[in-house]
Amino acid sequence: MKPLNNVRKITHLMTMNPGGPLAQAFVLEAVHRYAEAILAAGRPEDNPRAIICPTAWFDTGRAIASQLDHWSGIPPATLEGKL
C-alpha cells in the first residue's frame, strides 16, 4: 500500500474513525491547541518545538490559530479553562 501524504492522513483521521463526526471536532481542537501552544511559547527563537525555522513555525501557528478562531466565532479567552 502506498504511504499516505499528510492531507490524506488528516482526512482519514476525520472521516474513517469510530467517533464519527466527533473525530472532526477532535482533530480541529488538537490542531488549534497545538497552534496556541506554539504562540504561548513567546519569542519564536525560544520555541523548542520549531522543527524547521522558528520564525516560520511561529508564523504558521499564528495563521492557523487565527483561521480556526475566525471559523469558530468564539474568542479564545471565552474558552479558557473550559476545555
Coordinates of N, CA and C in Angstrom, one line a residue:
M1 N 0.8 -1.2 0.0 CA 0.0 0.0 0.0 C 0.9 1.2 0.0
K2 N 0.5 2.2 -0.8 CA 1.2 3.5 -0.9 C 1.1 4.3 0.4
P3 N 2.2 4.9 0.9 CA 2.0 5.7 2.1 C 1.1 6.9 1.9
L4 N 0.4 7.3 2.9 CA -0.5 8.4 2.8 C 0.3 9.7 3.0
N5 N 0.0 10.8 2.2 CA 0.6 12.1 2.5 C -0.2 12.7 3.6
N6 N 0.3 13.8 4.1 CA -0.3 14.4 5.3 C -1.8 14.8 5.2
V7 N -2.1 15.3 4.0 CA -3.5 15.7 3.8 C -4.4 14.4 3.9
R8 N -4.0 13.4 3.3 CA -4.8 12.1 3.4 C -4.8 11.6 4.8
K9 N -3.7 11.7 5.5 CA -3.7 11.2 6.9 C -4.8 12.0 7.7
I10 N -4.8 13.3 7.6 CA -5.8 14.1 8.3 C -7.2 13.8 7.9
T11 N -7.4 13.7 6.6 CA -8.7 13.3 6.0 C -9.1 11.9 6.6
H12 N -8.2 11.0 6.7 CA -8.5 9.7 7.2 C -8.9 9.8 8.7
L13 N -8.2 10.5 9.5 CA -8.5 10.7 10.9 C -9.9 11.3 11.1
M14 N -10.3 12.2 10.2 CA -11.5 12.9 10.3 C -12.7 12.1 9.8
T15 N -12.5 11.2 8.9 CA -13.6 10.5 8.2 C -13.7 9.0 8.5
M16 N -12.6 8.4 8.8 CA -12.6 6.9 9.0 C -12.3 6.6 10.4
N17 N -13.1 7.1 11.3 CA -12.9 7.0 12.7 C -14.2 6.5 13.4
P18 N -14.1 5.6 14.4 CA -15.3 5.2 15.1 C -16.0 6.3 15.8
G19 N -15.4 7.4 16.1 CA -16.0 8.5 16.7 C -16.9 9.3 15.8
G20 N -16.9 9.0 14.5 CA -17.8 9.7 13.6 C -17.5 11.2 13.5
P21 N -18.5 12.0 13.4 CA -18.3 13.4 13.3 C -17.5 14.0 14.5
L22 N -17.6 13.4 15.6 CA -16.8 13.9 16.8 C -15.3 13.9 16.5
A23 N -14.9 13.0 15.6 CA -13.4 12.9 15.3 C -13.0 14.2 14.6
Q24 N -13.9 14.8 13.8 CA -13.6 16.1 13.1 C -13.3 17.2 14.1
A25 N -14.2 17.3 15.1 CA -14.1 18.3 16.2 C -12.8 18.0 17.0
F26 N -12.5 16.8 17.2 CA -11.3 16.4 18.0 C -10.0 16.8 17.2
V27 N -10.0 16.5 16.0 CA -8.8 16.9 15.2 C -8.6 18.4 15.1
L28 N -9.7 19.1 14.8 CA -9.6 20.6 14.8 C -9.2 21.1 16.1
E29 N -9.7 20.6 17.2 CA -9.3 21.1 18.5 C -7.8 20.8 18.8
A30 N -7.4 19.6 18.4 CA -6.0 19.3 18.6 C -5.0 20.2 17.9
V31 N -5.4 20.5 16.6 CA -4.6 21.4 15.8 C -4.6 22.8 16.4
H32 N -5.8 23.3 16.9 CA -5.9 24.6 17.5 C -5.1 24.7 18.8
R33 N -5.2 23.7 19.6 CA -4.4 23.7 20.9 C -2.9 23.7 20.6
Y34 N -2.5 23.0 19.6 CA -1.0 23.0 19.3 C -0.6 24.3 18.7
A35 N -1.4 24.9 17.9 CA -1.1 26.3 17.4 C -1.0 27.3 18.5
E36 N -1.9 27.2 19.4 CA -1.9 28.1 20.6 C -0.7 27.9 21.4
A37 N -0.3 26.6 21.6 CA 0.9 26.3 22.4 C 2.1 26.9 21.8
I38 N 2.2 26.9 20.5 CA 3.4 27.5 19.8 C 3.4 29.0 20.0
L39 N 2.2 29.6 20.0 CA 2.2 31.1 20.2 C 2.5 31.4 21.7
A40 N 2.0 30.6 22.6 CA 2.2 30.8 24.0 C 3.7 30.7 24.4
A41 N 4.5 30.1 23.6 CA 5.9 29.9 23.9 C 6.6 31.2 23.9
G42 N 6.0 32.2 23.3 CA 6.7 33.5 23.3 C 7.5 33.7 22.0
R43 N 8.7 34.2 22.2 CA 9.6 34.5 21.1 C 9.8 33.3 20.2
P44 N 9.7 33.4 18.9 CA 9.9 32.2 18.1 C 11.2 31.5 18.3
E45 N 12.3 32.2 18.6 CA 13.6 31.6 18.7 C 13.7 30.8 20.0
D46 N 12.8 31.0 21.0 CA 12.8 30.3 22.2 C 12.0 29.0 22.2
N47 N 11.4 28.7 21.1 CA 10.4 27.6 21.0 C 11.2 26.3 20.6
P48 N 11.2 25.4 21.6 CA 11.9 24.1 21.3 C 11.2 23.2 20.3
R49 N 9.9 23.5 20.0 CA 9.1 22.7 19.1 C 9.3 23.0 17.7
A50 N 10.0 24.1 17.4 CA 10.1 24.5 16.0 C 11.1 23.5 15.3
I51 N 10.5 22.8 14.3 CA 11.3 21.8 13.7 C 12.1 22.3 12.5
I52 N 11.8 23.4 12.0 CA 12.5 24.0 10.8 C 13.0 25.3 11.2
C53 N 12.4 26.4 10.8 CA 12.8 27.7 11.1 C 11.8 28.3 12.2
P54 N 12.4 28.6 13.4 CA 11.5 29.0 14.5 C 10.5 30.2 14.1
T55 N 10.9 31.1 13.3 CA 10.0 32.2 13.0 C 8.9 31.7 12.0
A56 N 9.3 30.9 11.1 CA 8.3 30.3 10.2 C 7.3 29.5 10.9
W57 N 7.8 28.7 11.9 CA 6.9 27.8 12.7 C 5.9 28.6 13.5
F58 N 6.4 29.7 14.1 CA 5.6 30.6 14.9 C 4.5 31.3 14.0
D59 N 5.0 31.8 12.8 CA 4.0 32.5 11.9 C 3.0 31.5 11.4
T60 N 3.3 30.3 11.2 CA 2.4 29.3 10.7 C 1.4 29.0 11.8
G61 N 1.9 28.8 13.1 CA 1.0 28.6 14.2 C 0.0 29.8 14.4
R62 N 0.5 31.0 14.2 CA -0.4 32.2 14.3 C -1.4 32.2 13.2
A63 N -1.1 31.9 12.0 CA -2.0 31.9 10.9 C -3.1 30.8 11.1
I64 N -2.7 29.6 11.5 CA -3.6 28.5 11.8 C -4.6 28.8 12.9
A65 N -4.0 29.3 14.0 CA -4.8 29.7 15.2 C -5.8 30.8 14.8
S66 N -5.4 31.8 14.1 CA -6.3 32.9 13.7 C -7.4 32.3 12.8
Q67 N -7.1 31.5 11.8 CA -8.1 31.0 11.0 C -9.1 30.1 11.7
L68 N -8.7 29.3 12.6 CA -9.6 28.5 13.4 C -10.4 29.3 14.4
D69 N -9.8 30.4 14.9 CA -10.6 31.3 15.8 C -11.7 32.0 15.0
H70 N -11.4 32.4 13.7 CA -12.3 33.0 12.9 C -13.5 32.1 12.5
W71 N -13.2 30.8 12.2 CA -14.2 29.9 11.8 C -15.1 29.5 13.0
S72 N -14.5 29.5 14.2 CA -15.3 29.1 15.4 C -16.2 30.2 15.8
G73 N -15.8 31.4 15.6 CA -16.6 32.6 16.0 C -16.6 32.7 17.5
I74 N -15.8 32.0 18.2 CA -15.7 32.1 19.7 C -14.3 32.6 20.0
P75 N -14.2 33.8 20.7 CA -12.9 34.3 21.1 C -12.2 33.3 22.0
P76 N -10.9 33.0 21.8 CA -10.2 32.1 22.7 C -10.3 32.3 24.2
A77 N -10.4 33.5 24.6 CA -10.5 33.8 26.0 C -11.8 33.3 26.6
T78 N -12.8 33.2 25.8 CA -14.1 32.7 26.3 C -14.0 31.2 26.7
L79 N -13.1 30.5 26.0 CA -13.0 29.0 26.2 C -11.9 28.7 27.3
E80 N -11.2 29.7 27.8 CA -10.2 29.4 28.8 C -10.7 28.7 30.0
G81 N -10.0 27.5 30.3 CA -10.4 26.7 31.4 C -11.6 25.9 31.2
K82 N -12.3 25.9 30.0 CA -13.5 25.2 29.8 C -13.3 24.0 28.9
L83 N -12.1 23.8 28.4 CA -11.8 22.7 27.5 C -10.9 21.7 28.2

